[in-house]
PDB file of C-alpha atoms in Angstrom:
ATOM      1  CA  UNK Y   1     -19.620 -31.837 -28.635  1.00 90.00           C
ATOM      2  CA  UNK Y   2     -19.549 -30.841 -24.956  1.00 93.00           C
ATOM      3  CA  UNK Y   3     -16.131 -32.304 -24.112  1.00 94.00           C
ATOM      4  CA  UNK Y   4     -14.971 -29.953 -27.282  1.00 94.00           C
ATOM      5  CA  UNK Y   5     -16.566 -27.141 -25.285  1.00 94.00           C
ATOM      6  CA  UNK Y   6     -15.179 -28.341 -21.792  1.00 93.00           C
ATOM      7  CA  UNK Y   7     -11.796 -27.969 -23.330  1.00 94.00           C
ATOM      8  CA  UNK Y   8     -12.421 -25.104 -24.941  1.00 93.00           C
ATOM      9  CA  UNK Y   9     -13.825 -23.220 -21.799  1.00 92.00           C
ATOM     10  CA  UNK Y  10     -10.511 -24.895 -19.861  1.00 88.00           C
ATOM     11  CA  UNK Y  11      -8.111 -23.369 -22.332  1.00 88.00           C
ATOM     12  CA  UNK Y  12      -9.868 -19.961 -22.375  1.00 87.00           C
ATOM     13  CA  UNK Y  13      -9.854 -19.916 -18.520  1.00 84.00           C
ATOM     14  CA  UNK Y  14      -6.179 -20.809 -18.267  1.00 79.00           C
ATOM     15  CA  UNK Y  15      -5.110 -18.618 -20.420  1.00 77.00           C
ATOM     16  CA  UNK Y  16      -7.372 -15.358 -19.152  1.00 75.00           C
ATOM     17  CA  UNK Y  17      -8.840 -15.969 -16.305  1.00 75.00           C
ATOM     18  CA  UNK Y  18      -6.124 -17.396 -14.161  1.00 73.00           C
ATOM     19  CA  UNK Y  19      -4.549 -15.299 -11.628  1.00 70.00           C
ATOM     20  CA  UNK Y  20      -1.030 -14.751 -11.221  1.00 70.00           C
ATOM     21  CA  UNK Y  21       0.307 -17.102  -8.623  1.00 71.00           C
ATOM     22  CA  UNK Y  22       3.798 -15.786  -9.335  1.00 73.00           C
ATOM     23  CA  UNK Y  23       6.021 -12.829 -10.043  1.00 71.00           C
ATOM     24  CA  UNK Y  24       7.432 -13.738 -13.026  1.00 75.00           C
ATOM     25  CA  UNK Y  25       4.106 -14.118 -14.267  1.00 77.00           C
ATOM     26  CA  UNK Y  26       3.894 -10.257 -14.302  1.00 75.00           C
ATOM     27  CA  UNK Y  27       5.884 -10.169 -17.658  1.00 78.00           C
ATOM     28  CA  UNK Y  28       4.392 -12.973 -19.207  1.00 79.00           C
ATOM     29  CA  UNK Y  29       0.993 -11.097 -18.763  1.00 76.00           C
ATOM     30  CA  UNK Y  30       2.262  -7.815 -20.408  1.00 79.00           C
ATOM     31  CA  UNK Y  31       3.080  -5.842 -16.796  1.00 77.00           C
ATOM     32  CA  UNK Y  32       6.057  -4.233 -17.297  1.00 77.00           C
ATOM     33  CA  UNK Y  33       6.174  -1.802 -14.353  1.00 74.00           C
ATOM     34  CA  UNK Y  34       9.056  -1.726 -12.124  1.00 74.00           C
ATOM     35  CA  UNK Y  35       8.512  -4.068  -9.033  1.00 75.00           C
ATOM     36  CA  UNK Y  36       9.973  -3.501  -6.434  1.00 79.00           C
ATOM     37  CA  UNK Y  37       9.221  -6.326  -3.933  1.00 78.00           C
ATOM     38  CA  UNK Y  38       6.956  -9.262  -3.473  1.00 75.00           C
ATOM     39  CA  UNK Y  39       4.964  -9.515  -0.116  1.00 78.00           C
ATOM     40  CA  UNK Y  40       4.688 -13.232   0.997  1.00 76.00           C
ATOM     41  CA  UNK Y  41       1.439 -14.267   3.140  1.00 72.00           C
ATOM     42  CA  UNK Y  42       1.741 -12.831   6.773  1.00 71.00           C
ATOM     43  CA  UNK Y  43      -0.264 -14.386   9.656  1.00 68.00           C
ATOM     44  CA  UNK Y  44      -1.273 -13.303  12.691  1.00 68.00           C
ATOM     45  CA  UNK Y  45      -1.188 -16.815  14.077  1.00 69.00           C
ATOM     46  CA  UNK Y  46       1.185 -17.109  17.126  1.00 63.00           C
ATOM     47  CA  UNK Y  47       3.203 -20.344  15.494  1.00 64.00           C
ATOM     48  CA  UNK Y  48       3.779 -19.006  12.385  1.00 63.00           C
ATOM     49  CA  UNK Y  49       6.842 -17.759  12.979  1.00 64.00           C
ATOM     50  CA  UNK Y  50       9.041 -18.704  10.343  1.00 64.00           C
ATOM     51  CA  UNK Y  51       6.041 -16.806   7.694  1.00 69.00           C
ATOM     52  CA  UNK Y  52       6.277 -13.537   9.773  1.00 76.00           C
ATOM     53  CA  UNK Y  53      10.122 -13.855   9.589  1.00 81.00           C
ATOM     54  CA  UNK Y  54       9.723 -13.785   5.849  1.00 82.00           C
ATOM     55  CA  UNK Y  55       7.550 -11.198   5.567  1.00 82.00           C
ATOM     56  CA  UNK Y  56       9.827  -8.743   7.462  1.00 84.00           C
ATOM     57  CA  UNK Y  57      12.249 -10.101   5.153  1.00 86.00           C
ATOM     58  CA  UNK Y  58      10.455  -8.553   2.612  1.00 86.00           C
ATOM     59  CA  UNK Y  59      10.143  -5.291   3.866  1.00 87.00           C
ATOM     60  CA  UNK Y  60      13.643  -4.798   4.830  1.00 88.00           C
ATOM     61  CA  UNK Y  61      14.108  -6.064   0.720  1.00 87.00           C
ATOM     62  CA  UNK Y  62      11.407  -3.581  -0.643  1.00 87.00           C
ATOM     63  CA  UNK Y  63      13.311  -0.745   1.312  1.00 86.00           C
ATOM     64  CA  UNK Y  64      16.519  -1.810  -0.505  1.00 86.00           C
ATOM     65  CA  UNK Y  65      15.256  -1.733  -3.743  1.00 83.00           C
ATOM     66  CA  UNK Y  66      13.157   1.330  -3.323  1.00 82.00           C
ATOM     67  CA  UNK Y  67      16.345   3.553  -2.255  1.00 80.00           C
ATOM     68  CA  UNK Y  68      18.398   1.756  -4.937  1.00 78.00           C
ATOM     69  CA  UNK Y  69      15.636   2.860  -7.197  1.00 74.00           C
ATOM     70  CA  UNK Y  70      15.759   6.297  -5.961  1.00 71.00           C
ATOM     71  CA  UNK Y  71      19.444   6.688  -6.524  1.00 70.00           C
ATOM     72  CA  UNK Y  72      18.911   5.495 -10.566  1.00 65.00           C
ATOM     73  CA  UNK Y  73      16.341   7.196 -11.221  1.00 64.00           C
ATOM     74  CA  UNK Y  74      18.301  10.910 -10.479  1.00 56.00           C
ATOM     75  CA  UNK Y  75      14.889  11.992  -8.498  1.00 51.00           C
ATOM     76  CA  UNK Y  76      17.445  14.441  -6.411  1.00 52.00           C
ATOM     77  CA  UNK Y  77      15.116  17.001  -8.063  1.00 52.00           C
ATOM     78  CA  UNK Y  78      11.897  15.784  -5.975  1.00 59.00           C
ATOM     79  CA  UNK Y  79      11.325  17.031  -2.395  1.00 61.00           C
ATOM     80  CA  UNK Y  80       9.318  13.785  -1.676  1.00 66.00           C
ATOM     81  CA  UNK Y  81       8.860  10.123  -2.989  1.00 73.00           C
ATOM     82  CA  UNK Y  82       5.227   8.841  -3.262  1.00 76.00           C
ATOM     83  CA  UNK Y  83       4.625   5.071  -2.903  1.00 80.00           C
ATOM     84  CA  UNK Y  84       1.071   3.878  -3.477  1.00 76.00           C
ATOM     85  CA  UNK Y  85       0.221   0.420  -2.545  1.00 79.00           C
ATOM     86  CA  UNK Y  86      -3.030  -0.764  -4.474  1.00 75.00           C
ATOM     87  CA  UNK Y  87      -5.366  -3.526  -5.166  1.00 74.00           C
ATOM     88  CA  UNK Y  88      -8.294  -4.793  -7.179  1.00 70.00           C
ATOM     89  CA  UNK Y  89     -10.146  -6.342  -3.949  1.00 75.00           C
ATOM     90  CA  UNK Y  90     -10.029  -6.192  -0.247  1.00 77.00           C
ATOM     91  CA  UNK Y  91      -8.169  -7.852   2.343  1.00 79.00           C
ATOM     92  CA  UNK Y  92      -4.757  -7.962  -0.169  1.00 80.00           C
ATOM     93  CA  UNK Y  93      -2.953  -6.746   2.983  1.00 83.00           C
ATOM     94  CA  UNK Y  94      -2.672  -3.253   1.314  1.00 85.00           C
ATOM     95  CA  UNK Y  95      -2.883  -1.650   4.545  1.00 88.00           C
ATOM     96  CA  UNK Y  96      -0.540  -3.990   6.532  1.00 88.00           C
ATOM     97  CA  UNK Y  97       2.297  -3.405   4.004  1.00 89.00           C
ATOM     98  CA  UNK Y  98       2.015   0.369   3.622  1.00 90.00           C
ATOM     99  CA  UNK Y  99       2.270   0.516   7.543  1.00 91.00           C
ATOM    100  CA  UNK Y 100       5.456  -2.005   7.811  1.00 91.00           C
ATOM    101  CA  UNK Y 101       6.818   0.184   5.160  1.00 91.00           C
ATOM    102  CA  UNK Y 102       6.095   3.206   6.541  1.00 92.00           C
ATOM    103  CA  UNK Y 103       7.004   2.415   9.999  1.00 92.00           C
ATOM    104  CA  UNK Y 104      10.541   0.757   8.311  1.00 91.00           C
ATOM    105  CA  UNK Y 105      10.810   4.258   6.596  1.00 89.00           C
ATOM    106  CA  UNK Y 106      10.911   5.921   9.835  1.00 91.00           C
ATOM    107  CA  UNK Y 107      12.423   3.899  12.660  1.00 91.00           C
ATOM    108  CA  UNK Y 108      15.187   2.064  10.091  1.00 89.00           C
ATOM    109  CA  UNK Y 109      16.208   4.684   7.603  1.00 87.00           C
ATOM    110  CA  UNK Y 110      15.125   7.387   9.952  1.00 89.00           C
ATOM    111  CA  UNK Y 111      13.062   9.198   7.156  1.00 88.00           C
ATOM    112  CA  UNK Y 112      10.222  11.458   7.826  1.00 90.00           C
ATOM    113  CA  UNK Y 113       7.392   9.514   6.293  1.00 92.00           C
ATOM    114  CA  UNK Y 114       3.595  10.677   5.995  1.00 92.00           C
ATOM    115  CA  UNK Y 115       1.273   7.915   5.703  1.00 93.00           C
ATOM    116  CA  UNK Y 116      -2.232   8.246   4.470  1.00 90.00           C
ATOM    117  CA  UNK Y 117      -4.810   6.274   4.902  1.00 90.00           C
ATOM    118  CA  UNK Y 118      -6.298   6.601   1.159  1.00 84.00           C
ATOM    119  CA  UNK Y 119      -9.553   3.793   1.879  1.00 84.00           C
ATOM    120  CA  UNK Y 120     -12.565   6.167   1.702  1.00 78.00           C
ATOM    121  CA  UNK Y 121     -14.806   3.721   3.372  1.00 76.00           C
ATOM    122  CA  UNK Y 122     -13.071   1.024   5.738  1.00 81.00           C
ATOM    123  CA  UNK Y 123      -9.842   3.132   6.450  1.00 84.00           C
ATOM    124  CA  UNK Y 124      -8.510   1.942   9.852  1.00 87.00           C
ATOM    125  CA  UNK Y 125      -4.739   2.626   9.886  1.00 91.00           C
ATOM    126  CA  UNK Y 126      -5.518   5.065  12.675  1.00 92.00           C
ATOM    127  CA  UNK Y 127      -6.474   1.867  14.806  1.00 92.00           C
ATOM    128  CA  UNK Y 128      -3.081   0.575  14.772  1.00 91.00           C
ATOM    129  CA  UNK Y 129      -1.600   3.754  15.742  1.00 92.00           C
ATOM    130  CA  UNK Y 130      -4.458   4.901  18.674  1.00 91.00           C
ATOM    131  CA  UNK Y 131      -5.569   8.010  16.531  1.00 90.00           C
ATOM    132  CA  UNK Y 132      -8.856   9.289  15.472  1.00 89.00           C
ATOM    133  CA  UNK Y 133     -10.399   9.725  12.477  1.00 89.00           C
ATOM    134  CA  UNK Y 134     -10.501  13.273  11.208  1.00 88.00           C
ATOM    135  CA  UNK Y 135     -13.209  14.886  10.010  1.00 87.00           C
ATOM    136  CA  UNK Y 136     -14.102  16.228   5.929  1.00 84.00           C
ATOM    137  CA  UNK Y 137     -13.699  20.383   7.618  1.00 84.00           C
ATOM    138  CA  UNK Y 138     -10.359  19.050   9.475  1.00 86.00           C
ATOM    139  CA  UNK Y 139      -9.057  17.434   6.754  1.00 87.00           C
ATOM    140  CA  UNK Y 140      -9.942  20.221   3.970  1.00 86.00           C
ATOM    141  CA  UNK Y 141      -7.540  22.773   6.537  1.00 88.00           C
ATOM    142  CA  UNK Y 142      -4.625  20.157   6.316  1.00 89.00           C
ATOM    143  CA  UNK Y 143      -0.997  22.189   5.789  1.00 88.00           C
ATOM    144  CA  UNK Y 144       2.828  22.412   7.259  1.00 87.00           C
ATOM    145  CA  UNK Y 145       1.855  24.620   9.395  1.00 89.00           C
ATOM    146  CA  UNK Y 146      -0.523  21.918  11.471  1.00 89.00           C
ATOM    147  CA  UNK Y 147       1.089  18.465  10.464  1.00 90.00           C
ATOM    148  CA  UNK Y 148       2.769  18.202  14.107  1.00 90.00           C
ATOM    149  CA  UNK Y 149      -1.071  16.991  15.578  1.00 90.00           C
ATOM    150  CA  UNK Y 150      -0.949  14.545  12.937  1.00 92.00           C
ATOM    151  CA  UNK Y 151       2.391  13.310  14.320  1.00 93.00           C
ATOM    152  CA  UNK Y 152       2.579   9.789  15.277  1.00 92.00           C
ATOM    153  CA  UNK Y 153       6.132   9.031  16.058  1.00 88.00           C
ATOM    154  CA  UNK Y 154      10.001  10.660  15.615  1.00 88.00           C
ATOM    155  CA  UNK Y 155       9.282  11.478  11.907  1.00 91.00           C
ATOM    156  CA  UNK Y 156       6.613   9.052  11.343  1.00 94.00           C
ATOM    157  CA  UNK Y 157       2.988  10.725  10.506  1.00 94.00           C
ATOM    158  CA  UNK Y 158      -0.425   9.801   9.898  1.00 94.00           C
ATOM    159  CA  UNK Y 159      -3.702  11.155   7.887  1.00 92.00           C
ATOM    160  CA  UNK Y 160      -6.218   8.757   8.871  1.00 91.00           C
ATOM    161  CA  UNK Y 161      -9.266   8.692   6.766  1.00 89.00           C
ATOM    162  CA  UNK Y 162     -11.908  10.935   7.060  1.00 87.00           C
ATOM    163  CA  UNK Y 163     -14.907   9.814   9.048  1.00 85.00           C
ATOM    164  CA  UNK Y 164     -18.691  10.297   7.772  1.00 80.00           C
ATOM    165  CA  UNK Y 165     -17.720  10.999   4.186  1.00 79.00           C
ATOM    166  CA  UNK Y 166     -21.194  11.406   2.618  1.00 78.00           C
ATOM    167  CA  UNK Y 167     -19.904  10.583  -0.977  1.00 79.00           C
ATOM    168  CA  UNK Y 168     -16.164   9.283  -1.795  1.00 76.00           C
ATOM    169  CA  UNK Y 169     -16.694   9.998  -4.989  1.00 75.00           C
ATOM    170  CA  UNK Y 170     -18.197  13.738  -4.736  1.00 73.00           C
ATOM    171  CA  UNK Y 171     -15.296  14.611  -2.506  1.00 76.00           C
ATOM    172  CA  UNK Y 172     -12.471  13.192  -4.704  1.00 77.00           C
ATOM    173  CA  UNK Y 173     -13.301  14.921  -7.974  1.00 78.00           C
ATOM    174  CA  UNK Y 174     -14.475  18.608  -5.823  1.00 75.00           C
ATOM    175  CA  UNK Y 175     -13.021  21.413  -6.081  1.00 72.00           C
ATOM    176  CA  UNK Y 176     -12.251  22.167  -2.503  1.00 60.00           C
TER     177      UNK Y 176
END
């Protein structure tokens, strides 16, 4: 009787609990959004070299396939493209691809690019570029008119996140 359950509990975890280990996996698990490019592991170890290589790689790829993608999808009609890099946990490397993306945006393609640091509660993009964090009043006055102080580079920009946010959630669903 238990080895019938130990099987049992091994076939139910391989077939729904296992994560995806690969991208061709995606389809196989009913995703059937558009993807665009897969990140492989970056390190910030000094001898891993021929990883980092790969990574930037990857980058250079994802910006390929995100103009291509552009150019099929007739979006001549849209002023601006948003790209929104999400995950169900923490330390994905979220953050370090939206930057290397960002920064590719601007210094490769020579693209105006805004980047905003969306994380509510550990947002440190503005670390990586020596800003500040702005405050809830400062961010709430945000327009074209002021987006030069938020200016980072040539045509690269940055929102960082907003520091002492009493409630993430109060202040995304506010009407302000």
């Amino acid at each position: 009787l238990s080895s019938i359950f130990i099987i049992a509990f091994c076939l139910l975890r391989g077939l729904h609990f296992t994560p995806i280990s690969n991208p061709a996996e995606l389809r196989d698990n009913g995703i059937t959004n558009t993807i665009i490019g897969v990140m492989p592991k970056f390190s910030d170890e000094p001898n891993k070299e021929v990883d980092n290589q790969k990574f930037i790689q990857s980058v250079e790829s994802t910006l390929v396939n995100l103009e291509l993608l552009e150019k099929y999808k007739h979006s001549q009609h849209q002023k601006c493209k948003v790209i929104l890099f999400s995950s169900p946990t923490s330390e994905n490397g979220k953050s370090l691809i939206s930057r290397e993306i960002a920064l590719s945006f601007n210094e490769k393609l020579k693209k105006r690019t805004l980047l905003i640091d969306n994380d509510l509660k550990r947002g440190d993009q503005h670390k990586a570029f020596g800003a500040k964090k702005i405050q809830l009043d400062g961010f709430m006055k945000i327009d074209p008119n002021n987006m030069e102080s938020f200016k980072v580079d040539g045509g690269l920009y940055l929102i960082p996140c907003i520091t002492r946010l009493d409630s993430s959630f109060q202040f995304i669903y506010s009407d302000g």
